Tab-separated table of C-alpha atoms in Angstrom:
chain	number	residue	atom	x	y	z
B	290	MET	CA	-40.948	-7.064	-11.110
B	291	ILE	CA	-42.434	-4.630	-7.986
B	292	ARG	CA	-44.883	-2.219	-8.072
B	293	ILE	CA	-43.953	1.439	-6.163
B	294	LEU	CA	-46.561	4.139	-6.117
B	295	ASN	CA	-48.219	2.338	-9.155
B	296	LYS	CA	-45.215	2.490	-11.229
B	297	PRO	CA	-43.372	-0.410	-12.092
B	298	TYR	CA	-39.963	-0.747	-11.457
B	299	LEU	CA	-37.634	-3.822	-12.580
B	300	LEU	CA	-34.941	-4.549	-9.333
B	301	PHE	CA	-31.874	-6.604	-10.101
B	302	CYS	CA	-29.104	-7.082	-8.175
B	303	LEU	CA	-25.192	-6.439	-9.026
B	304	ALA	CA	-22.945	-8.542	-7.806
B	305	CYS	CA	-20.431	-6.021	-5.198
B	306	ASN	CA	-17.325	-5.649	-6.950
B	307	CYS	CA	-14.499	-6.782	-3.648
B	308	ASN	CA	-11.745	-7.372	-5.599
B	309	LEU	CA	-12.042	-11.206	-4.123
B	310	HIS	CA	-11.593	-10.446	-0.936
B	311	ALA	CA	-14.987	-10.309	1.392
B	312	ARG	CA	-17.805	-12.807	1.014
B	313	ARG	CA	-20.700	-10.827	1.493
B	314	CYS	CA	-21.822	-6.246	0.923
B	315	ARG	CA	-24.365	-4.153	1.519
B	316	PHE	CA	-26.326	-1.691	-0.189
B	317	ASN	CA	-25.601	1.534	0.309
B	318	MET	CA	-28.297	4.021	-1.012
B	319	GLU	CA	-25.960	6.984	-0.239
B	320	LEU	CA	-23.171	5.711	-1.876
B	321	TYR	CA	-25.800	4.470	-4.482
B	322	LYS	CA	-27.115	8.258	-5.568
B	323	LEU	CA	-23.439	10.052	-4.596
B	324	SER	CA	-22.358	7.450	-7.459
B	325	GLY	CA	-25.003	9.152	-10.432
B	326	ARG	CA	-27.221	5.535	-9.532
B	327	LYS	CA	-24.049	2.638	-10.689
B	328	SER	CA	-22.511	0.936	-7.535
B	329	GLY	CA	-23.832	1.418	-3.719
B	330	GLY	CA	-21.917	-1.884	-2.757
B	331	VAL	CA	-19.592	-1.692	0.151
B	332	CYS	CA	-17.823	-4.889	0.583
B	333	LEU	CA	-17.819	-5.841	4.227
B	334	ASN	CA	-14.846	-7.524	6.354
B	335	CYS	CA	-12.705	-7.535	3.703
B	336	ARG	CA	-9.677	-10.260	4.228
B	337	HIS	CA	-6.082	-10.325	2.632
B	338	ASN	CA	-5.347	-7.375	4.861
B	339	THR	CA	-7.010	-5.231	2.192
B	340	ALA	CA	-9.614	-1.722	2.879
B	341	GLY	CA	-11.675	0.412	1.540
B	342	ARG	CA	-15.970	0.355	-0.222
B	343	HIS	CA	-13.947	-2.679	-2.520
B	344	CYS	CA	-11.757	-3.338	-0.884
B	345	HIS	CA	-9.412	-2.114	-3.523
B	346	TYR	CA	-6.628	-0.586	-1.057
B	347	CYS	CA	-4.312	-1.816	1.692
B	348	LYS	CA	-5.179	-1.275	4.894
B	349	GLU	CA	-3.340	0.703	7.905
B	350	GLY	CA	0.517	-1.112	8.239
B	351	TYR	CA	0.799	-3.048	4.727
B	352	TYR	CA	1.794	-2.274	1.571
B	353	ARG	CA	0.791	-3.629	-2.085
B	354	ASP	CA	3.612	-5.461	-3.992
B	355	MET	CA	2.989	-4.362	-7.283
B	356	SER	CA	4.005	-7.433	-9.107
B	357	LYS	CA	0.199	-8.811	-8.236
B	358	PRO	CA	-2.814	-7.237	-9.205
B	359	ILE	CA	-4.722	-6.307	-5.944
B	360	SER	CA	-7.557	-9.129	-6.736
B	361	HIS	CA	-4.660	-11.784	-5.763
B	362	ARG	CA	-4.784	-12.693	-1.764
B	363	LYS	CA	-0.669	-12.012	-0.943
B	364	ALA	CA	-1.183	-8.257	-2.756
B	365	CYS	CA	-0.630	-6.331	0.261
B	366	LYS	CA	2.266	-7.670	2.638
B	367	GLY	CA	2.783	-6.805	6.512
B	368	GLN	CA	5.241	-4.216	7.987
B	369	GLY	CA	8.937	-5.106	8.952
B	370	PHE	CA	8.714	-4.266	12.625
B	371	SER	CA	8.909	-6.598	15.094
B	372	HIS	CA	9.878	-4.390	17.975
B	373	THR	CA	9.903	-0.688	19.001
B	374	SER	CA	13.252	-0.145	20.638
B	375	PHE	CA	15.369	3.530	20.184
B	376	LEU	CA	18.650	2.924	20.824
B	377	SER	CA	21.356	4.595	18.146
B	378	SER	CA	25.233	4.307	18.714
B	379	THR	CA	25.121	7.660	16.948
B	380	PRO	CA	23.141	10.287	17.551
B	381	GLU	CA	21.785	11.214	14.100
B	382	THR	CA	20.574	7.243	13.331
B	383	LEU	CA	17.571	5.998	14.722
B	384	SER	CA	17.754	2.336	14.981
B	385	ALA	CA	15.368	-0.070	15.844
B	386	ALA	CA	15.859	-2.339	12.061
B	387	ALA	CA	17.653	-1.702	8.988
B	388	PRO	CA	16.121	0.625	6.394
B	389	GLY	CA	13.874	-0.427	4.249
B	390	GLN	CA	13.279	0.653	0.863
B	391	GLY	CA	10.198	1.720	0.754
B	392	CYS	CA	7.460	-0.332	-1.350
B	393	ALA	CA	8.924	-0.390	-4.391
B	394	GLY	CA	11.520	-3.159	-2.982
B	395	GLY	CA	9.549	-4.305	-0.107
B	396	ALA	CA	8.099	-3.390	2.666
B	397	CYS	CA	7.755	0.393	4.309
B	398	ASP	CA	9.331	-0.195	7.900
B	399	CYS	CA	8.158	2.645	8.891
B	400	HIS	CA	10.837	3.527	11.526
B	401	PRO	CA	8.308	2.224	15.314
B	402	VAL	CA	9.134	5.600	17.011
B	403	GLY	CA	10.417	8.267	13.739
B	404	ALA	CA	7.203	7.899	11.751
B	405	ALA	CA	3.989	9.609	12.851
B	406	GLY	CA	1.911	6.690	10.941
B	407	LYS	CA	2.754	3.106	9.648
B	408	THR	CA	1.261	3.434	6.223
B	409	CYS	CA	3.550	5.033	3.922
B	410	ASN	CA	3.311	6.497	0.508
B	411	GLN	CA	2.295	3.126	-1.974
B	412	THR	CA	4.451	4.805	-4.450
B	413	THR	CA	7.214	6.647	-3.540
B	414	GLY	CA	7.615	4.450	0.237
B	415	GLN	CA	7.725	7.818	1.681
B	416	CYS	CA	6.814	7.261	5.455
B	417	PRO	CA	4.871	9.885	7.025
B	418	CYS	CA	7.777	11.378	9.706
B	419	LYS	CA	7.769	13.398	12.531
B	420	ASP	CA	8.882	16.867	13.106
B	421	GLY	CA	12.961	17.063	13.250
B	422	VAL	CA	12.747	13.161	11.515
B	423	THR	CA	13.970	12.738	7.920
B	424	GLY	CA	14.492	9.738	5.671
B	425	ILE	CA	12.156	7.095	3.755
B	426	THR	CA	11.309	5.689	7.204
B	427	CYS	CA	11.737	8.304	9.523
B	428	ASN	CA	15.239	6.548	10.884
B	429	ARG	CA	17.336	9.782	10.806
B	430	CYS	CA	16.894	13.590	12.567
B	431	ALA	CA	17.090	15.766	10.485
B	432	LYS	CA	19.806	18.244	9.727
B	433	GLY	CA	19.858	21.074	12.849
B	434	TYR	CA	17.959	18.504	15.365
B	435	GLN	CA	19.758	15.274	18.306
B	436	GLN	CA	18.609	12.633	19.342
B	437	SER	CA	16.459	12.790	22.464
B	438	ARG	CA	15.258	10.205	24.733
B	439	SER	CA	11.271	10.971	23.932
B	440	PRO	CA	9.217	8.449	21.735
B	441	ILE	CA	7.359	11.416	21.259
B	442	ALA	CA	9.777	13.790	20.177
B	443	PRO	CA	12.399	11.287	19.103
B	444	CYS	CA	14.444	14.236	17.337
B	445	ILE	CA	14.868	17.590	19.494
């Protein structure tokens, strides 16, 4: 018990909920107030490819393996691409690797040139595509577009 402004307060610490992915956390008074005085813990240095205040989602470039709980050390799996070539035998299909099946069937495999980011929608598996690019992995030029040699605008 401590006294603040001559009033007694009983203080106790709560363990941070880091889903077994962090060894340390810190207290943030602003988050504590915003949570209705329920939780102010922020996990530090999330491991196992997790991120977030409670290490509760997969970091960019990784996808959630829904067969494992978020607390499992292999709940977040890695990106499938290892190179960034953008060669194609046909103008409408971008190629660097075989298209993935989205998050439900494995890594998102967002195309390294056709996608606008590395993280797909963890429910649908849809990658964020650049303008003129389509497909779940952003590996094809949309109807009315042609493949260019530019990695910035792969379909014009």
